[in-house]
Amino acid sequence: MSSRRLKYLSAVAKSVRQPRYDRNGASGIVHIGVGAFHKAHQAVYTDDAMEKSGGGWMITGVSLRSPEAADALNPQKGLYTLLTRGPEGTSARVVGSIRRVLVAPNDPDLPLAALVKAETKIVSLTITEKGYGLDPKTGGLDRNHPAIAADLADRESIQSALGFIVSALHVRKAAGLPPFTVLSCDNLPSNGKVLRRLVLEFAAARDRAIVSHIENEVSFPSTMVDRITPASTDKTFADAEALIGCKDKAAVETEPFSQWIIEDDFVGGRPDWEAGGAVFVKDVAPYEKMKLRMLNGTHSMLAYAGFIAGHQYVRDVMTDIALARLVRRHIEAASRTLDPVPGVDLARYADELVERFANPAIAHQTYQIAMDGTQKLPQRLVEPAIIALKRGLPLDAYAFAVAAWMRYVLGTKESGEKYSLRDPREAEIAKLIDGVSDAGSIVDRLLGLSGLFPEELTGSEKWRGAVKGRLEMMLAKGMRAAIEKESAGQ
């Protein structure tokens, strides 16, 4: 046992809640993408499940890129501190559901070995939208995605999540082992169906012999996940040390609210995630659309407008009276595009979102939320905008949000300072708008970005005019003036 782990356990034993279950049991879950969100969400639900019901559901983590998570967690044998920040203060608990983290670039054989173990029943993922190899233009597999392309070019290579999943399923079938459930926990619409389609397309290109087995024997439940989880900072680590009495570079922070809606379709069993509050349903879609449009869509709007207006955090946005009014407007506009959601009062959900965004203890950066916009806009803003247009509902909220995105992708603050978009299509966007400065040309070129805005919007003069007018204001008078005008309903 490392001295670091001994010190960690000694400290937490005297202060905060720590796991009371047997952490030496089977590792029934392999999770790809052990980032802050996983540690604040799925790992916590699993910790609660084993606390209540036991079972062999320890998590083996896999990192496809950086060794950072492994370097932080492995010396502590997977233990880490979860800080929950609310208006009333900050609490700490120790989560024990992660056993270790494997780093695929260091040794791809180790993650594959974990995936093919008989005890592995679930393979879950939080690899963000861009990790799936989804072509935003076609909706199919992007064979130019670096990891996907490498895996398809070299049958001995495994770099992508899809590559590990397909290879493991092949080995398990050859060994007479049952398949596992593949569980996406990312903000993709119909994430289970999308992942199934991508896995099958990848398998058809790399390992056709396994296709029918995947089609008939492997399940891909859809999920909806929700918990605001900022990136860990020096303050996260300092507060964790103050609460538990020692350093913890694996510490994460989050909000009190947490939600997990899961399609109940598992081929090899699952943990008692209900112990942590997970809800199992037949159809996740209504909950997913609610979250993507009301929470995520509003998040995108306030991130683009707030960042350009000089607000570093979401909580700062909510102290800006005019912009906070636009936050409320967007949430309510999004709710009007939804069908009823079973068991959910949308008005109450809207109030909860406003309270969560305003939580003064959560430092969620607008710049963090703004990244990967081209992969987030379709489900967050474009889809509800099309519904609003078809139903004759006001387009104001979506037009303002998309105009704010267009202003953001110019890559320059109003002070002249440049910043990276951190978007997979950043170079394409820069080339597309190079040399143009008037709002009309910018709107025309960005609406023409392939695969992003469908014909229902690009062919609508009402939509085009609504976006253009708002972008003109942002460019001519600045984001502050645009926010004030929009808030006043002018």
Coordinates of N, CA and C in Angstrom, one line a residue, residues 4 21 39-40 48 78 105 130 139 172 182 188 214 250 276 278 336 346 378 388:
R4 N 1.0 7.4 0.0 CA -0.1 8.4 -0.3 C -1.4 7.8 0.0
Y21 N -18.4 -0.8 1.9 CA -18.6 -2.0 1.3 C -17.2 -2.6 0.9
K39 N -16.8 11.0 -12.4 CA -16.5 10.9 -11.0 C -17.6 11.6 -10.1
A40 N -18.3 12.5 -10.7 CA -19.3 13.2 -10.0 C -20.7 12.6 -10.2
D48 N -23.2 4.5 -4.3 CA -24.5 4.3 -3.5 C -25.1 2.9 -3.7
G78 N -7.9 4.3 -6.4 CA -9.2 4.7 -6.9 C -10.0 5.6 -6.0
P105 N -3.1 4.4 -24.3 CA -1.9 4.6 -25.2 C -0.6 4.0 -24.6
K130 N -17.4 14.4 -29.3 CA -16.4 14.2 -30.4 C -15.7 12.9 -30.3
G139 N -24.2 11.9 -40.2 CA -24.8 11.2 -39.1 C -24.3 9.7 -38.9
R172 N -14.7 -12.1 -26.8 CA -15.6 -12.7 -25.8 C -16.4 -13.8 -26.6
V182 N -23.5 -2.0 -23.5 CA -22.7 -0.8 -23.8 C -23.6 0.4 -23.5
L188 N -25.5 12.9 -26.2 CA -25.9 12.7 -27.6 C -27.4 12.4 -27.6
I214 N -23.5 -8.6 -32.6 CA -23.8 -7.4 -32.0 C -25.3 -7.0 -32.2
A250 N -7.1 14.0 -7.1 CA -8.2 13.4 -7.8 C -9.6 14.0 -7.4
G276 N -29.1 5.4 -5.6 CA -28.6 6.8 -5.7 C -29.6 7.7 -6.4
A278 N -31.3 6.9 -9.4 CA -31.5 6.7 -10.9 C -32.9 6.2 -11.1
R336 N -41.7 25.1 -24.6 CA -42.8 25.1 -25.4 C -42.7 24.2 -26.7
L346 N -42.8 20.8 -16.0 CA -41.8 21.6 -16.7 C -41.6 23.0 -16.1
P378 N -26.8 21.3 -33.0 CA -27.9 20.6 -33.6 C -29.0 20.2 -32.6
A388 N -40.0 25.4 -33.4 CA -40.6 26.7 -33.2 C -41.1 27.3 -34.5

